[in-house]
Backbone as JSON, one array per atom type, in Angstrom:
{
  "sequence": "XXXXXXXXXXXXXXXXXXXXXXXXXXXXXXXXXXXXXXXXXXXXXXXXXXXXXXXXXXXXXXXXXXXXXXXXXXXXXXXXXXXXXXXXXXXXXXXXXXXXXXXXXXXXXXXXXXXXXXXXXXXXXXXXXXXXXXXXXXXXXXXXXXXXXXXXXXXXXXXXXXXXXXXXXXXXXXXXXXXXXXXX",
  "N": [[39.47, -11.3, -17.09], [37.06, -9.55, -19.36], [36.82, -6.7, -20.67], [33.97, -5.7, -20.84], [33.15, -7.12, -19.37], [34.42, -6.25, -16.87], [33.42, -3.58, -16.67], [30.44, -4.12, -16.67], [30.58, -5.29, -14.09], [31.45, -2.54, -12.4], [28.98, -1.03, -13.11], [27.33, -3.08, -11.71], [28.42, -2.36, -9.08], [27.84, 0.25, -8.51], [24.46, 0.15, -8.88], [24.5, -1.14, -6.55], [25.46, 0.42, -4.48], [23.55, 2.38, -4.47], [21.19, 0.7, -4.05], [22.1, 0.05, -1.05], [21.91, 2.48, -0.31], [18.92, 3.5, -0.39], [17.88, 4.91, -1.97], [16.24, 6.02, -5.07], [16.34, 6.39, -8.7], [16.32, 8.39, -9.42], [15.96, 10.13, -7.52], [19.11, 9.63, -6.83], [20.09, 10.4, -9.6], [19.49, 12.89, -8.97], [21.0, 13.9, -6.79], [23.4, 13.51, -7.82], [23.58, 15.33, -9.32], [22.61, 15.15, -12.61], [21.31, 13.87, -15.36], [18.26, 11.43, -15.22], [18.15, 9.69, -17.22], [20.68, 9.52, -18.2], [21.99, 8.07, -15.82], [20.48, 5.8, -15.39], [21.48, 4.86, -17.44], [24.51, 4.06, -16.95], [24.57, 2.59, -14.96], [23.03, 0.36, -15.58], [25.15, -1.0, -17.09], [25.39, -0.03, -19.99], [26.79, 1.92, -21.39], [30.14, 3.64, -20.82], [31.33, 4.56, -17.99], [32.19, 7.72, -16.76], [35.57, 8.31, -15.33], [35.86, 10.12, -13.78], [33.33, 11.12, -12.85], [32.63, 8.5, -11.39], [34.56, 9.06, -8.94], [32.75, 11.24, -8.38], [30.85, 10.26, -7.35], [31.8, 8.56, -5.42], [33.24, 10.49, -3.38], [30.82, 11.67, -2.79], [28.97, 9.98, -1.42], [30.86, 8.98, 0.44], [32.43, 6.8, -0.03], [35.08, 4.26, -0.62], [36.87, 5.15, -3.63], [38.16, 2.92, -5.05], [36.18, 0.71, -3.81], [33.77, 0.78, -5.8], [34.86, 1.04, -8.49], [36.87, -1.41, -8.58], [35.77, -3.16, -6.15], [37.41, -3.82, -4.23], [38.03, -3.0, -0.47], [39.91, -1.06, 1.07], [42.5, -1.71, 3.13], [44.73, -0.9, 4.99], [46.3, 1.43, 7.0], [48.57, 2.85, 7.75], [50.92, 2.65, 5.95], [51.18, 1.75, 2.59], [52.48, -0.29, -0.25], [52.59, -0.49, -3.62], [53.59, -3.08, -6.06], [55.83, -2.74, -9.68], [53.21, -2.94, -11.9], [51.79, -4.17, -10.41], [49.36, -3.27, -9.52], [46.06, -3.03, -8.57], [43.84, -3.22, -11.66], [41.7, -2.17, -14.07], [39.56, -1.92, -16.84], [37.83, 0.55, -18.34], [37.05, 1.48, -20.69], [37.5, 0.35, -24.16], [39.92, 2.27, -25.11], [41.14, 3.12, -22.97], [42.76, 1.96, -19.99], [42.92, 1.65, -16.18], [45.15, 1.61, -13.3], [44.74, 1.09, -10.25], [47.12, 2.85, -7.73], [47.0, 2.93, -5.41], [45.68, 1.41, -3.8], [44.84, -0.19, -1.75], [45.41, 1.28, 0.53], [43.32, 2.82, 3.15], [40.96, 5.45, 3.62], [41.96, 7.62, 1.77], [43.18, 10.78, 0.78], [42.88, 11.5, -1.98], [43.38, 10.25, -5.31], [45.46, 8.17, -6.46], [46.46, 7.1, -9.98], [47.94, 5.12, -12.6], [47.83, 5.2, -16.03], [46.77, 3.37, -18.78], [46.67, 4.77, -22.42], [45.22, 3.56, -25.5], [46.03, 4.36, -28.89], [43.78, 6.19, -30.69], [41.08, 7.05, -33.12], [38.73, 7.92, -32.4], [36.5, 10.74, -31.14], [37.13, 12.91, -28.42], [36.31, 12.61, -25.7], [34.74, 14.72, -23.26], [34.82, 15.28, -19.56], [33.82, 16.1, -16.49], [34.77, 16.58, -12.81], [34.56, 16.98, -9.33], [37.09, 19.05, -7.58], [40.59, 18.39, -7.86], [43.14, 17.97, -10.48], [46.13, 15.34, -11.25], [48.6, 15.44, -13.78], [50.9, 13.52, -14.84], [53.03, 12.78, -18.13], [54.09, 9.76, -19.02], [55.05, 8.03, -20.91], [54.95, 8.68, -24.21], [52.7, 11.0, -26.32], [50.44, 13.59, -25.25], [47.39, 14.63, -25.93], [45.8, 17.11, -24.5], [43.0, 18.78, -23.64], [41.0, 20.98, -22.43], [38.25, 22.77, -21.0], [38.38, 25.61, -23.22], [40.62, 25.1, -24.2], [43.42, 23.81, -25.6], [46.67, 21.33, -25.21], [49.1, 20.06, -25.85], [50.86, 17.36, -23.88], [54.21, 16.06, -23.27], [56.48, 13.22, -23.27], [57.04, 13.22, -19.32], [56.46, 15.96, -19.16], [54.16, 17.68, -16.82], [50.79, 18.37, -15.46], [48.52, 20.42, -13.58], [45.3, 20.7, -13.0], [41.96, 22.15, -12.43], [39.57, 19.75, -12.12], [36.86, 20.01, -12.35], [36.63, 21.57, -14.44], [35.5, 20.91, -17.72], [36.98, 17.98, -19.06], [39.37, 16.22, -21.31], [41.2, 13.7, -22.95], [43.68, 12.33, -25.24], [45.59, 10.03, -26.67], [48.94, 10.46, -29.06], [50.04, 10.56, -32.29], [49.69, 8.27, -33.11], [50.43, 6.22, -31.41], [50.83, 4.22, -28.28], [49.75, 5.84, -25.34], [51.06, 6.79, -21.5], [50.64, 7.94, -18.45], [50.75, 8.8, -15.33], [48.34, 9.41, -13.26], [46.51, 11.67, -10.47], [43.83, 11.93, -8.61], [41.69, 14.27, -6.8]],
  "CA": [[38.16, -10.72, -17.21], [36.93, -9.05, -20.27], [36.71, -5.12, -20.51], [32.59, -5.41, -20.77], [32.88, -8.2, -17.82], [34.58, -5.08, -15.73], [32.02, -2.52, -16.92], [29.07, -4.58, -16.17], [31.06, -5.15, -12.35], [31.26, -1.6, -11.84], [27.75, -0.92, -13.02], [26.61, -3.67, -10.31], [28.48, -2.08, -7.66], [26.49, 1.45, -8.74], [23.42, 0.47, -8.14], [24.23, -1.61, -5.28], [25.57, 1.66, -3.42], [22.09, 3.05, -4.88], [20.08, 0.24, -3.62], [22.14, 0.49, -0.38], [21.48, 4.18, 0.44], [17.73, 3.4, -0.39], [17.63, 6.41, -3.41], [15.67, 5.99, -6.46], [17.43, 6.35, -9.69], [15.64, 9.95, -10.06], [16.6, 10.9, -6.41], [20.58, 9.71, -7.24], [20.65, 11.49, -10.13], [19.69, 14.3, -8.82], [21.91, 14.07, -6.19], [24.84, 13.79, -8.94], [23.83, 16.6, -10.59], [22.78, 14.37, -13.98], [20.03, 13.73, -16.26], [18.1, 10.15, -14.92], [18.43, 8.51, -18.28], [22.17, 8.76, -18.07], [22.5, 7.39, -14.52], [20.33, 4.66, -15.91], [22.59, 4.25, -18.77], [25.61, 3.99, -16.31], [23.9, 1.57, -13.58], [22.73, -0.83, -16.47], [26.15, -0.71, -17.99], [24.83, 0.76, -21.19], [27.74, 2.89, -21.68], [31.52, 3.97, -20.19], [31.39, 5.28, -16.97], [33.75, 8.17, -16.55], [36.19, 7.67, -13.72], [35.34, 11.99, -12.8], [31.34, 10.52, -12.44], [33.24, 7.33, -10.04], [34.84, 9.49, -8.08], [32.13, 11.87, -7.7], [30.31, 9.16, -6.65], [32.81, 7.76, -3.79], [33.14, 11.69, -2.7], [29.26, 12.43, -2.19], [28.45, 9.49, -0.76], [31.56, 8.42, 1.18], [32.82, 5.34, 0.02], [36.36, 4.49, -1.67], [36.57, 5.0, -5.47], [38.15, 1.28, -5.28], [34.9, -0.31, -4.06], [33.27, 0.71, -6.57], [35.92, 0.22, -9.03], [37.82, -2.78, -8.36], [35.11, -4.42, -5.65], [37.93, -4.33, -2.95], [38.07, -2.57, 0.65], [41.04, -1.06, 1.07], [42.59, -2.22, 4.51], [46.02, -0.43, 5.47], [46.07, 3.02, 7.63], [49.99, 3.62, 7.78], [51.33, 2.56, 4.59], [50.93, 0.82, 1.51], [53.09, -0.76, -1.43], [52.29, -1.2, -4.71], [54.9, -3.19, -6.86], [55.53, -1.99, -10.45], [53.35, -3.21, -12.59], [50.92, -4.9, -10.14], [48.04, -2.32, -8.67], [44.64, -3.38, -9.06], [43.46, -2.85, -13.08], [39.81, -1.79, -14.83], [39.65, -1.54, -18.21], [37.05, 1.06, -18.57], [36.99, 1.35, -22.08], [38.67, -0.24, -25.15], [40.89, 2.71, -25.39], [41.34, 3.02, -21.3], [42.92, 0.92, -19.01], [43.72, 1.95, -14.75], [45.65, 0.8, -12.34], [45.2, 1.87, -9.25], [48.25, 2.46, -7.07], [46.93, 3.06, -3.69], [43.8, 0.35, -3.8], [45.03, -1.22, -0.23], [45.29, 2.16, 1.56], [42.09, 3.63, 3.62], [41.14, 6.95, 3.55], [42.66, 8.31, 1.26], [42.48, 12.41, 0.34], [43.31, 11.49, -3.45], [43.48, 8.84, -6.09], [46.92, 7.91, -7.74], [46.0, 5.84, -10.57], [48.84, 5.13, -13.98], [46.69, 5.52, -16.62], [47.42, 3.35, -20.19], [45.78, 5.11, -23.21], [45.22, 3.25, -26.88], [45.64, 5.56, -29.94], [42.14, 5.94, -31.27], [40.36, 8.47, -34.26], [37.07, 8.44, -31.47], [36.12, 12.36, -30.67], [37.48, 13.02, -27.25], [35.09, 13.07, -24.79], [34.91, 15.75, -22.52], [33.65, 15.25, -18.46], [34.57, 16.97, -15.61], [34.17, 15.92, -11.49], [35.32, 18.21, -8.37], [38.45, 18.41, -7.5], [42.0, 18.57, -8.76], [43.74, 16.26, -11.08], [47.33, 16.12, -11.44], [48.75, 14.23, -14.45], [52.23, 13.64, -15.4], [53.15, 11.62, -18.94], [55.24, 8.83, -18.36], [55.55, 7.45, -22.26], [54.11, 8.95, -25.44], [52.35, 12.12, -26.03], [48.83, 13.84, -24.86], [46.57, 15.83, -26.28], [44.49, 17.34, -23.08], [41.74, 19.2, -23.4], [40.17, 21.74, -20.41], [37.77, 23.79, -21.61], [38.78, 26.07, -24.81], [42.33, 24.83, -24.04], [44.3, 22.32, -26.06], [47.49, 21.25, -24.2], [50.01, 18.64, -25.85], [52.26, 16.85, -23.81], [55.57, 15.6, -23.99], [56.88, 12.58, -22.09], [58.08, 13.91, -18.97], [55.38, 16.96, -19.19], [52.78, 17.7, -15.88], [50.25, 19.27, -15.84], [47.68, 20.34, -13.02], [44.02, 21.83, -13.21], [40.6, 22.06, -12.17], [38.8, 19.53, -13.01], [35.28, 20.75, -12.25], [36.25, 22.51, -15.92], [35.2, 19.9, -18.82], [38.25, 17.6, -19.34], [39.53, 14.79, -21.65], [42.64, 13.54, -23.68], [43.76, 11.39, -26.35], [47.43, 9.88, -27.36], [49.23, 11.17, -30.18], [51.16, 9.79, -32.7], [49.22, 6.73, -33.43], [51.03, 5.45, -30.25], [49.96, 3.93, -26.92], [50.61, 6.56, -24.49], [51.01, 6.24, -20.01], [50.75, 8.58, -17.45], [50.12, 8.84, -13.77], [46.97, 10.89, -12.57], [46.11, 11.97, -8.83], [42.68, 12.34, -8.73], [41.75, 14.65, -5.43]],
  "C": [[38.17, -9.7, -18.34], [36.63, -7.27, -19.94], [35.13, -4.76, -20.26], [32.49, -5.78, -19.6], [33.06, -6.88, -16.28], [33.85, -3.97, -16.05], [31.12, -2.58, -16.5], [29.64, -4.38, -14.11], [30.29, -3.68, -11.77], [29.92, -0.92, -11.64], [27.31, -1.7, -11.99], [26.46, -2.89, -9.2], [27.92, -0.77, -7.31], [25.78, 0.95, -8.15], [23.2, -0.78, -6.79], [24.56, -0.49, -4.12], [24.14, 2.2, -3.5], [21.35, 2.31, -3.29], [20.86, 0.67, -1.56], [21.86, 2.04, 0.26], [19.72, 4.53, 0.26], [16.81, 4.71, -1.01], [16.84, 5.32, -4.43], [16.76, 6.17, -7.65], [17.34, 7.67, -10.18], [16.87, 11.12, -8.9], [18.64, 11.14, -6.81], [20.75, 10.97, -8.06], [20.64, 13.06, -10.17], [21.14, 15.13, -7.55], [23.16, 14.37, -6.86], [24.76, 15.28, -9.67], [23.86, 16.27, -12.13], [21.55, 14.12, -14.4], [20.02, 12.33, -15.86], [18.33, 9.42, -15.39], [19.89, 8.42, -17.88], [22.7, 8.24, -17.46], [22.05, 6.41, -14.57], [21.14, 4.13, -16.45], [23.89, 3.71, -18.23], [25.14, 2.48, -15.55], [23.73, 0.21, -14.75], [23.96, -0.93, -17.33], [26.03, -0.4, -19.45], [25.51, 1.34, -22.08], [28.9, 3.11, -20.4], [30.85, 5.1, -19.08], [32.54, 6.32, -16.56], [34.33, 8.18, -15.25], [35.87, 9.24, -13.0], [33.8, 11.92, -12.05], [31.7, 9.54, -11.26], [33.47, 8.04, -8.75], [34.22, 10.7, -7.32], [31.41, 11.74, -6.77], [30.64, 8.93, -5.16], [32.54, 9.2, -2.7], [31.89, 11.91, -2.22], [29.16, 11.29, -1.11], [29.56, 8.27, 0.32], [32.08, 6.98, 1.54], [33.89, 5.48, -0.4], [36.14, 4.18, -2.73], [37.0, 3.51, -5.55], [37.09, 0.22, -5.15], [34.14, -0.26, -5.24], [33.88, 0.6, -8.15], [36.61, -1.77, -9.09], [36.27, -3.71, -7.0], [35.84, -4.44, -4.43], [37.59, -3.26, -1.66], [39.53, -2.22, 1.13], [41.0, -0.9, 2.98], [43.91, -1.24, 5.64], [45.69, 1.17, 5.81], [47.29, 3.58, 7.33], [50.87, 3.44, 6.49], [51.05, 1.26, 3.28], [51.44, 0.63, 0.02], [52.28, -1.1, -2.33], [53.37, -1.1, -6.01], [54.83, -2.91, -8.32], [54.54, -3.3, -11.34], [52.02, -4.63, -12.18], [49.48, -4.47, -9.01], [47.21, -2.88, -9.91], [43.97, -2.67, -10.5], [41.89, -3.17, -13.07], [40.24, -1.39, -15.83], [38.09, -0.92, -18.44], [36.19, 1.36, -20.01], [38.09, 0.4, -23.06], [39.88, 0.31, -25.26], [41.85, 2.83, -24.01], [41.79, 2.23, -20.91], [43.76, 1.92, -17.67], [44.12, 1.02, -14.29], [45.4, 1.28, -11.13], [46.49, 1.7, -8.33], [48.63, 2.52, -5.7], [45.59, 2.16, -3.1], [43.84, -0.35, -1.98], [45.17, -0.06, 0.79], [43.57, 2.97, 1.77], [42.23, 5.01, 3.65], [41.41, 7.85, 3.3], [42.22, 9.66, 0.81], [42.59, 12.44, -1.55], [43.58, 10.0, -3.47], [44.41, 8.11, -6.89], [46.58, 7.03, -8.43], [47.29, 6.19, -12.11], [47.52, 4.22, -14.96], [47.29, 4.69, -18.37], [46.59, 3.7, -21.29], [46.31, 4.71, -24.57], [45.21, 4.45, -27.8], [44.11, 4.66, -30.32], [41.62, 6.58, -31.88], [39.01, 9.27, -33.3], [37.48, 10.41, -31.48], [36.81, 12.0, -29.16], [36.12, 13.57, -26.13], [35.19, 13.76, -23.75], [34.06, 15.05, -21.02], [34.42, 15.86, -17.55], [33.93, 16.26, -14.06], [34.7, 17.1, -10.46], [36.06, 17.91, -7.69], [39.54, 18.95, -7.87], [42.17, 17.48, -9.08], [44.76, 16.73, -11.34], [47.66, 15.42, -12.92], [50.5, 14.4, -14.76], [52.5, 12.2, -16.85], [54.4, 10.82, -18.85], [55.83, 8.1, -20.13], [54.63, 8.0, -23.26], [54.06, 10.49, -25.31], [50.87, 11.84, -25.85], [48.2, 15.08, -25.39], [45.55, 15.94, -25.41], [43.66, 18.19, -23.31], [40.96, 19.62, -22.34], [39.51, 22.58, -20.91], [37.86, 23.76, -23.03], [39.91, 25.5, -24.87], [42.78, 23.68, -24.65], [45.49, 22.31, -25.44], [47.96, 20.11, -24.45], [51.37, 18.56, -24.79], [53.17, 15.84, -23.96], [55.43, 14.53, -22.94], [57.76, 13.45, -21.06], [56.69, 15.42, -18.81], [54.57, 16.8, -17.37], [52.06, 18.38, -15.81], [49.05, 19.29, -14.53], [46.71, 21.6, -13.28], [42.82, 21.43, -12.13], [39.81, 21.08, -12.78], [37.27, 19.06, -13.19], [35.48, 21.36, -13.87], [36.08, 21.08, -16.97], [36.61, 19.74, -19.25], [38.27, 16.24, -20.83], [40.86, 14.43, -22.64], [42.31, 12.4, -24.77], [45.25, 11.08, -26.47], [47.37, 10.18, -28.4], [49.72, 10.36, -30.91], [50.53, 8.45, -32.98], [49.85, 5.55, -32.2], [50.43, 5.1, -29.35], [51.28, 5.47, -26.0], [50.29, 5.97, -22.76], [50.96, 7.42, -19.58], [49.81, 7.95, -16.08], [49.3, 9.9, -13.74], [47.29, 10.71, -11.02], [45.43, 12.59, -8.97], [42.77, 13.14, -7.14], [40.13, 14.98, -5.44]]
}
């Protein structure tokens, strides 16, 4: 499946939580805390959905970030494997690609997802959701971004914040970089 093909998905499964909870597209976005056009712009896949907007999503209105992600239902209460290299993938953007690594466990209080990022010249886009995020880099470097704050790291580096504060990164080095997040 193509990277638009999983864009458009996730947009579906938007405004099918919408249409299920029997909101408007005014009411939602007010609920989000967002200007209507842009929750349009999201719902009609229009534009990249950030995964801090997903999971604000799942959090308000009590679903798992995987349904609306990935489409699945995660099933397992007491534990749950995922082998390397084969948790459920979204390619959110061109430069983006997740995995998630807990997609088969329910209920979860957080989101472990290994994260692969394309070098790219783009601006770094800044968004923020509520919460903590943890990240640790697993190959390459990162240029993170919190606020005023720049914040390269190393492979091997972790780093945890707030990230209710305006976030976003980039790889360095003209390289592909990896890390693990834990969204909360």
């Amino acid at each position: 499946m193509t990277r638009i093909e999983q864009m458009e998905q996730v947009a579906t499964r938007l405004k099918g939580l919408r249409d299920a909870l029997s909101l408007t597209t005014a009411q939602i976005a007010s609920f989000l805390n967002i200007d209507e056009q842009t929750y349009i712009s999201y719902e009609e896949g229009l534009c990249d959905i950030p995964l801090g907007f997903l999971q604000h999503v799942a959090n308000l209105f009590d679903v798992e970030l995987n349904v609306l992600l990935f489409g699945e239902e995660p099933k397992m209460n007491s534990y749950y494997v995922t082998r390397a290299g084969k948790g459920t993938r979204v390619e959110r953007t061109k430069a983006y690609s997740y995995q998630s690594l807990a997609a088969g466990f329910k209920n979860r209080n957080f989101d472990p997802l290994f994260v692969t990022v394309e070098p790219n010249d783009n601006p770094i886009t800044l968004n923020s959701h509520e919460g903590q995020e943890w990240n640790c880099v697993v190959e390459g470097r990162m240029e993170l971004h919190i606020g005023d704050k720049i914040i390269v790291l190393e492979t091997g580096d972790s780093i945890m914040y707030d990230s209710s504060r305006p976030h976003g990164m980039k790889a360095l080095d003209g390289k592909m970089m990896k890390f693990i997040t834990i969204i909360s």
